[in-house]
Coordinates of C-alpha atoms and ligand atoms in Angstrom, one line a residue:
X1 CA -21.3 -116.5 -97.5
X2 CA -22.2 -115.2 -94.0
X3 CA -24.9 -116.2 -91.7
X4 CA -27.8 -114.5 -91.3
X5 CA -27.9 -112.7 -88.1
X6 CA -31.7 -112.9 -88.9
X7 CA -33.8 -115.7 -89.6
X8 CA -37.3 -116.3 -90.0
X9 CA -39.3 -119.1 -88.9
X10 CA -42.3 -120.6 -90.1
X11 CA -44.2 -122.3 -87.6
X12 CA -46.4 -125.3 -89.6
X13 CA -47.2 -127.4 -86.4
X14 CA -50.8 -126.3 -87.0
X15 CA -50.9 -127.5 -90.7
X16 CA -47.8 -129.8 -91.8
X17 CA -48.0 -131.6 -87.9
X18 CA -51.6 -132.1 -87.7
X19 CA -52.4 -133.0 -91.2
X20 CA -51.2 -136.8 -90.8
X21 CA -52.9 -137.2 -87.3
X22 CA -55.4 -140.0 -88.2
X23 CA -57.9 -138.8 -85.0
X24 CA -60.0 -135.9 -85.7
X25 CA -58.8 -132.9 -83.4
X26 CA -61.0 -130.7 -82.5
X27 CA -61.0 -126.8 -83.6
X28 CA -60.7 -125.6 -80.4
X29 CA -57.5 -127.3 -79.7
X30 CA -55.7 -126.3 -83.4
X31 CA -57.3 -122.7 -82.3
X32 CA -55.6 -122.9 -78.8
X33 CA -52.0 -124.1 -80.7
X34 CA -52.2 -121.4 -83.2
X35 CA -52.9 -118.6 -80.4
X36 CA -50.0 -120.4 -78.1
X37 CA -47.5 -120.0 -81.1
X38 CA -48.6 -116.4 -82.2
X39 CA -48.1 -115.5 -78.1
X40 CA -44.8 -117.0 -78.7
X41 CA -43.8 -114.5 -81.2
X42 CA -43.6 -116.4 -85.0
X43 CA -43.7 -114.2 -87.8
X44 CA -45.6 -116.4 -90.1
X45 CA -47.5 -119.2 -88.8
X46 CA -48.9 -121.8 -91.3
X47 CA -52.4 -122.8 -89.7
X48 CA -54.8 -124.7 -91.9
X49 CA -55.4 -125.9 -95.5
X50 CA -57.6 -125.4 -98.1
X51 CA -57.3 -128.7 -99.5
X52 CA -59.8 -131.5 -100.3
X53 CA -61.5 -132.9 -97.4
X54 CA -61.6 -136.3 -98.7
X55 CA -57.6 -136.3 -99.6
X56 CA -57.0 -134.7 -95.9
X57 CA -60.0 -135.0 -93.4
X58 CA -57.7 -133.5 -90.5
X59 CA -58.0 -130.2 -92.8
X60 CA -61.5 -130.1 -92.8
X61 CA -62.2 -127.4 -90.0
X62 CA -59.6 -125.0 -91.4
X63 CA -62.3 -122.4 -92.0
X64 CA -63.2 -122.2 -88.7
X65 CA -59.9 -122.2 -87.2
X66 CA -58.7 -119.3 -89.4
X67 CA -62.0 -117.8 -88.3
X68 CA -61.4 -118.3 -84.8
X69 CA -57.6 -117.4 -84.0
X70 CA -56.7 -114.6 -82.5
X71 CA -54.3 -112.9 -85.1
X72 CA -51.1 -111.0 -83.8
X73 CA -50.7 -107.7 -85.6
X74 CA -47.9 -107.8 -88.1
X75 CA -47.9 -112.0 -88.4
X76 CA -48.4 -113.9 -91.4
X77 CA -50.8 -116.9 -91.3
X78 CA -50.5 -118.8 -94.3
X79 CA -52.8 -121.8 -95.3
X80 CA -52.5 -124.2 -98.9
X81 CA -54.2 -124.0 -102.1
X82 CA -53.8 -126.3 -104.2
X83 CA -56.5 -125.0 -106.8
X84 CA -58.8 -121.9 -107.5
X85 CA -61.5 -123.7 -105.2
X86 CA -59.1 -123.7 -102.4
X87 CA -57.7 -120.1 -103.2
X88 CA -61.3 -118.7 -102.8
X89 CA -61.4 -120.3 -99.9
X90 CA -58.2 -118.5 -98.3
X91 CA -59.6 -115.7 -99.0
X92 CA -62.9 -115.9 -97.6
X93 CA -60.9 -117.1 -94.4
X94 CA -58.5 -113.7 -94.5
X95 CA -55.7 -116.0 -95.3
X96 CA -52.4 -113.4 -95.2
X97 CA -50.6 -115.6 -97.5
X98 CA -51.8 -118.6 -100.1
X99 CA -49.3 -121.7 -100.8
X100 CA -48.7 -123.1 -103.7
X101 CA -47.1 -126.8 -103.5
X102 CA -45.8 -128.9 -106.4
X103 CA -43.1 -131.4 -106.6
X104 CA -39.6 -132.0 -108.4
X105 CA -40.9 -135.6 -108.9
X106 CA -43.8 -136.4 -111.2
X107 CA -44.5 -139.5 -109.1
X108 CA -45.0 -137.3 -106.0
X109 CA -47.0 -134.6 -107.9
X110 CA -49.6 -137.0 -108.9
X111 CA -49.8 -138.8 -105.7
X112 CA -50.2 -135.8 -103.7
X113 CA -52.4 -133.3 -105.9
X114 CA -53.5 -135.5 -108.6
X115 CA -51.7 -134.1 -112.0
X116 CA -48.6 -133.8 -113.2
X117 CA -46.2 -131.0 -112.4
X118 CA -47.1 -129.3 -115.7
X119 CA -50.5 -129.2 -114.9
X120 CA -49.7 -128.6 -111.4
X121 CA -47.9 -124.9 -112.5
X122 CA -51.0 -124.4 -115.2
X123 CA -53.5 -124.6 -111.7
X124 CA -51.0 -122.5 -109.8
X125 CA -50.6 -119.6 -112.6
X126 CA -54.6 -119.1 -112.4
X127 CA -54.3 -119.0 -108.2
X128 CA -51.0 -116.7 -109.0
X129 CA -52.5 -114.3 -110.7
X130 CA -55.9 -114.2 -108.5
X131 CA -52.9 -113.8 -105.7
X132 CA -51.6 -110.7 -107.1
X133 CA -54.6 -109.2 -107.6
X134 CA -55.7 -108.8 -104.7
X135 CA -52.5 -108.5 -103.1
X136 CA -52.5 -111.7 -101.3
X137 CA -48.4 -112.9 -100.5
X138 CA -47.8 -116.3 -102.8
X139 CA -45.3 -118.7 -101.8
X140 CA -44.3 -122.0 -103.4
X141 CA -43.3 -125.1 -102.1
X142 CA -41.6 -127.7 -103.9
X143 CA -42.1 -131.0 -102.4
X144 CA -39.0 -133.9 -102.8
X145 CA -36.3 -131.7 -103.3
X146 CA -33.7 -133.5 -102.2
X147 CA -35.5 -137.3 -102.5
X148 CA -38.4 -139.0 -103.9
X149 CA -40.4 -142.0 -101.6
X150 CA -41.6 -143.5 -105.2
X151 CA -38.9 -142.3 -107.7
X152 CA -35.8 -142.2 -105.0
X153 CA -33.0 -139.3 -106.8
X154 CA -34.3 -135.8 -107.3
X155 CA -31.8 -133.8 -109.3
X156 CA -31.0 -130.6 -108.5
X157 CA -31.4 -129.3 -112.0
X158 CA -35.6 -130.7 -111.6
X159 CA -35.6 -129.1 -108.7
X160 CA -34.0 -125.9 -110.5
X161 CA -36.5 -126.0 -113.1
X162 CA -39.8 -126.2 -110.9
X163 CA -38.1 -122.9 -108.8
X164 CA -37.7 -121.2 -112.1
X165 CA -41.5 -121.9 -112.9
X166 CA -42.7 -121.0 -109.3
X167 CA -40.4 -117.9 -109.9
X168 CA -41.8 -116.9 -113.0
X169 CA -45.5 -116.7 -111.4
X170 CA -44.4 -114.6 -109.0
X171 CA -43.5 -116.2 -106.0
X172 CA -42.5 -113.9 -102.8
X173 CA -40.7 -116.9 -101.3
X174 CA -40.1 -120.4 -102.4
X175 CA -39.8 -123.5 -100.1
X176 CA -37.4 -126.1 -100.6
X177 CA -38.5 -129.1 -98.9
X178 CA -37.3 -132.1 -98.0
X179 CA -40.3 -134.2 -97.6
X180 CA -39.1 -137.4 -96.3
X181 CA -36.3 -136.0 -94.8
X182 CA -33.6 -138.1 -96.5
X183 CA -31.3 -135.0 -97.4
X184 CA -28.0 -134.5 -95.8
X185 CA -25.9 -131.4 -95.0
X186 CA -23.2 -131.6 -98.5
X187 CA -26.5 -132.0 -100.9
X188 CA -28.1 -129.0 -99.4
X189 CA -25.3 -127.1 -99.4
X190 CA -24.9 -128.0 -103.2
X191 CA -28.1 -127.7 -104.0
X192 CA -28.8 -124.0 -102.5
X193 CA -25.6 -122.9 -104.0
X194 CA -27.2 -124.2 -107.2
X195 CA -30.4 -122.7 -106.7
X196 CA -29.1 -119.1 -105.7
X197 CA -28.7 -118.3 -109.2
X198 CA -31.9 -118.0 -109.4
X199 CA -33.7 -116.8 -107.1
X200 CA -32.3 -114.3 -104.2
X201 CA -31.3 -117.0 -102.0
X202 CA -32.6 -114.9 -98.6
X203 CA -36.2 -115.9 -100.0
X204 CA -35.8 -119.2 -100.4
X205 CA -36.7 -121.4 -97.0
X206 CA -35.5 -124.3 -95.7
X207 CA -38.3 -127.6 -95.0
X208 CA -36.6 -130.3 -93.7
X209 CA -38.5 -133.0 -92.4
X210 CA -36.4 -135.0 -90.0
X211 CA -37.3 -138.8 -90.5
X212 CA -33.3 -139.5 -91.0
X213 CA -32.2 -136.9 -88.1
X214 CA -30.4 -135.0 -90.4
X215 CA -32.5 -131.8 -90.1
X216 CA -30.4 -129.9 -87.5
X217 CA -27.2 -130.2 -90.1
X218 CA -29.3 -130.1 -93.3
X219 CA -30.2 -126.3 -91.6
X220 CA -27.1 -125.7 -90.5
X221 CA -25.6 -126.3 -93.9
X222 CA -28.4 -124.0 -95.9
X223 CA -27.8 -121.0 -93.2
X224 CA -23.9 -121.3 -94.1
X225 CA -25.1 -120.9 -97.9
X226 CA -27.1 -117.8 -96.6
X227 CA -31.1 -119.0 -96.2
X228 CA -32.5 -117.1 -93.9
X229 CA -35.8 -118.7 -93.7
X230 CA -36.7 -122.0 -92.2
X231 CA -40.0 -124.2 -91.3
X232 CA -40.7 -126.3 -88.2
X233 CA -43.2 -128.0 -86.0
X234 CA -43.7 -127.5 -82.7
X235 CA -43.4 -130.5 -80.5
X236 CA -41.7 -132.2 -84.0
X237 CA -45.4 -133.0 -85.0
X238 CA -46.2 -134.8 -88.0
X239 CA -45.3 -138.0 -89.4
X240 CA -48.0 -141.0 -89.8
X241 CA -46.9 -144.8 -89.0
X242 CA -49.2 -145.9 -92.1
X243 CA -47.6 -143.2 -94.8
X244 CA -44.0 -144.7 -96.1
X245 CA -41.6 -142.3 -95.2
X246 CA -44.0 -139.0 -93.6
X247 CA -42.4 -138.3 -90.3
X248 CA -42.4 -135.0 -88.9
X249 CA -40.9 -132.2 -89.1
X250 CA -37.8 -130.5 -87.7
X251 CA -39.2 -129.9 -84.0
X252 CA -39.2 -126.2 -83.6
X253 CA -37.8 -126.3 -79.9
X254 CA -35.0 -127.6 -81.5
X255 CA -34.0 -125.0 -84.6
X256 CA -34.9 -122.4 -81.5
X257 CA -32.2 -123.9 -79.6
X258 CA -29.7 -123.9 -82.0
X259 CA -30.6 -120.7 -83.0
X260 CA -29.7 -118.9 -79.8
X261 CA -26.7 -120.6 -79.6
X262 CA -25.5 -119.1 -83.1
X263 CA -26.5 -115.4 -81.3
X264 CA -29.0 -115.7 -84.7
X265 CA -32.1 -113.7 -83.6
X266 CA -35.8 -115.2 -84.3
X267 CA -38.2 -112.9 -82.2
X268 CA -39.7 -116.3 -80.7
X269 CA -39.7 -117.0 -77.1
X270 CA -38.5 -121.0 -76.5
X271 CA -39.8 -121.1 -73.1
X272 CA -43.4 -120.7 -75.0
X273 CA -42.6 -122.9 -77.7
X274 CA -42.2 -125.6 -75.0
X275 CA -45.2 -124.9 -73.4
X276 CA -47.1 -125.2 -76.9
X277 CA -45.4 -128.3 -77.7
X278 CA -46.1 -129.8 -74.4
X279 CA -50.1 -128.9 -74.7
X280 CA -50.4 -130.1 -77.9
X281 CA -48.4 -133.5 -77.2
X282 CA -50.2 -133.8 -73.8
X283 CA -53.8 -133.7 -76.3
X284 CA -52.3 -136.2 -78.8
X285 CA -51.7 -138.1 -75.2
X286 CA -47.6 -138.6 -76.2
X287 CA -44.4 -137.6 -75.4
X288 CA -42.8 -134.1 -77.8
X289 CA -40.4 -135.2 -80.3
X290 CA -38.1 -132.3 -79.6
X291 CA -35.3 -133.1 -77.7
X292 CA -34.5 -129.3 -76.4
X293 CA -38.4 -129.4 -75.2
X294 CA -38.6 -132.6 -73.4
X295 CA -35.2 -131.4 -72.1
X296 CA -36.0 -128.1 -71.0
X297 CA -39.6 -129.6 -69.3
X298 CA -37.7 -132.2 -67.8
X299 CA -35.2 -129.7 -66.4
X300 CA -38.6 -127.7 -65.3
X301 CA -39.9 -130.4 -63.6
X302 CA -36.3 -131.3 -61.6
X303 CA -36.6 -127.2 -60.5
X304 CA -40.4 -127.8 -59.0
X305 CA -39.2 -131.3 -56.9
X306 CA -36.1 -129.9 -55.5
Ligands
HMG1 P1 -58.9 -134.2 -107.6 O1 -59.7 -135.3 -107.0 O2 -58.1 -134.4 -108.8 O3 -59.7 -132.9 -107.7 O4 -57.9 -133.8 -106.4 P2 -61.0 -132.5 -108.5 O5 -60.9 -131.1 -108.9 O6 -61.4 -133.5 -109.4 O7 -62.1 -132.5 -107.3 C1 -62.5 -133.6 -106.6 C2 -63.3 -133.3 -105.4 O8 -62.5 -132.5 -104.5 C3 -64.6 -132.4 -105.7 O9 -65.5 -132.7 -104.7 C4 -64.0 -131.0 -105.5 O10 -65.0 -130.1 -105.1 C5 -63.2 -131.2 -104.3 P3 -66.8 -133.7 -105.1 O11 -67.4 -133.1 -106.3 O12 -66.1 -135.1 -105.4 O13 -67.6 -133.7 -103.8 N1 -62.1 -130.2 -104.2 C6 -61.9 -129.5 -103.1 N2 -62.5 -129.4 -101.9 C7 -62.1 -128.5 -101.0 N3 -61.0 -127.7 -101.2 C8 -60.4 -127.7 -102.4 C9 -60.8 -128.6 -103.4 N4 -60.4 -128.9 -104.6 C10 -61.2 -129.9 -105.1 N5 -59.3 -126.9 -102.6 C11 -56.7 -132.0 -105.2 C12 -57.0 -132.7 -106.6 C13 -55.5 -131.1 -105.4 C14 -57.9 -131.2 -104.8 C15 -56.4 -133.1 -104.2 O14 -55.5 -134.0 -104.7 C16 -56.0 -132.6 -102.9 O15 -56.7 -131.9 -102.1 N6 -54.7 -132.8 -102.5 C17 -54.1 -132.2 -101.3 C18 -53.1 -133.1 -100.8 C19 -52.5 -132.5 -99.6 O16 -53.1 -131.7 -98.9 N7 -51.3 -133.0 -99.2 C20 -50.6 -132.5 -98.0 C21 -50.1 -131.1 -98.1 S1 -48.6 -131.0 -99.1 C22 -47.4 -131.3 -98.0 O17 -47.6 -131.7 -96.9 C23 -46.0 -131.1 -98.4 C24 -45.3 -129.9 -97.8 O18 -45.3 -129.9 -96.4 C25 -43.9 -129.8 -98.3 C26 -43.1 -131.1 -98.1 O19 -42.8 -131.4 -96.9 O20 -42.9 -131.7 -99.1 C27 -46.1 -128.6 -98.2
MG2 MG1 -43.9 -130.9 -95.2

């Protein structure tokens, strides 16, 4: 299989990064990142979710910030539903896209959305259909893929069976994730090849998170098996100290740069990227965990003294 020459990135800085952040951030600077990264040129951006405040407080001014963005023509901003309460919500916010997530684990499932994947696929067919109805994009992500924090081993035949399920309610694209970032580059590459049988493998994305630094090869490894669709965070954002195992995700500065280098167009500028990674890292008041970005700023910074 070929490379894409194509690929598409999903930025979920604005969701996925800021979720874990234990201080409350205030709209106006999620409103300022999500406007930075749509000036920067992402195709889908996944800004806020619809999720319940008490489980994710961080998420609690998502309406306003989907109210307040200014929304580049022809992008997709996406935000998560767990449930019909949060679907009505999406909508109400002019949500392009709704998300879907479940798990390949059953310990993950009911840690993260309280049921059991079963039940989990019985919510989403009710949000599926309410989807397609009103001609809302539905994607799926499947949390633990390729590892479990609680039950370690995920098969890729579980994983198989909750992407037939996700497929089977309709799904536009399905998101293999790699929650705790444990993966490595010959057990993606398996487990896509697996998984292609199923679904057309040019909709399925890539979400690595990085906390083992394996995401660069885990993406390099699912583009070889053709995925053409991959998630990031600017500025690497995400991760928790107190939550075993969250670290962020792949820093988006980083899949940009590697990217380019493979002559693999994305339609996003990196210069911009940096500079939304370095606003939003200079608010959190730390350094981005994006080695091309702290690079490239550094490198800036050496151009402005000489
Ligand atoms: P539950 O407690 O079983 O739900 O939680 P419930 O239906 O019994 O409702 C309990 C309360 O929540 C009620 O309020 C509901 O109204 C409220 P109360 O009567 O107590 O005041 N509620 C809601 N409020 C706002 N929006 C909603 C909503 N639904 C119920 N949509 C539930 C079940 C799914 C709601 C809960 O477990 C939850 O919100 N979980 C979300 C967890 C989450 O957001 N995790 C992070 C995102 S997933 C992720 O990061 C993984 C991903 O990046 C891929 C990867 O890397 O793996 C996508
Ligand atoms: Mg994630």
């Amino acid at each position: 299989m070929s490379m894409p020459q194509t690929v598409k990135l999903v930025e979920v800085g604005p969701r996925d990064g800021l979720q874990n952040e234990k201080e409350t951030i205030p709209a106006e600077v999620k409103i300022e990142l999500v406007d930075r990264l749509s000036a920067a040129g992402f195709p889908n951006i996944e800004a806020a979710s619809f999720v319940s405040p008490k489980w994710v407080p961080q998420m609690a001014t998502s309406a306003e910030v989907m109210d307040r963005i200014a929304r580049r023509s022809g992008a997709i901003y996406s935000v998560l539903v767990p449930n019909m309460k949060g679907f009505e919500a999406a909508v109400a916010a002019r949500a392009d896209e709704v998300v879907i997530f479940g798990a390949a684990s059953e310990a993950f499932s009911q840690k993260n959305i309280n049921c059991s994947i079963a039940e989990s696929i019985a919510r989403f067919d009710e949000v599926a259909r309410a989807a397609k109805a009103q001609g809302i994009r539905l994607r799926g992500s499947i949390s633990c893929s390729l590892g479990c924090p609680y039950q370690g081993a995920v098969t890729p035949a579980a994983v198989a069976d909750v992407v037939r399920r996700l497929r089977d309610l309709g799904c536009d694209e399905i998101d293999i994730a790699d929650t705790i970032g444990v993966g490595t580059a010959g057990q993606v590459a398996q487990l896509f090849e697996h998984l292609s049988s199923l679904f057309p493998i040019d909709r399925l994305a890539g979400h690595f998170h990085d906390t083992y630094g394996q995401a660069l090869a885990n993406i390099l490894a699912a583009l070889q098996a053709g995925v053409g669709i991959f998630h990031s965070s600017v500025a690497g954002l995400g991760g928790c100290p107190y939550a075993k195992g969250a670290t962020g995700n792949v820093a988006t500065e980083d899949v940009v740069y590697l990217l380019r280098g493979l002559g693999i167009h994305t339609g996003v500028d990196l210069e911009a990227v940096v500079d939304a990674g370095q606003f939003i890292s200079a608010h959190l008041g730390r350094k981005a965990a994006s080695r091309a970005g702290n690079a490239i700023a550094a490198r800036r910074a050496a151009q402005l003294s000489a």
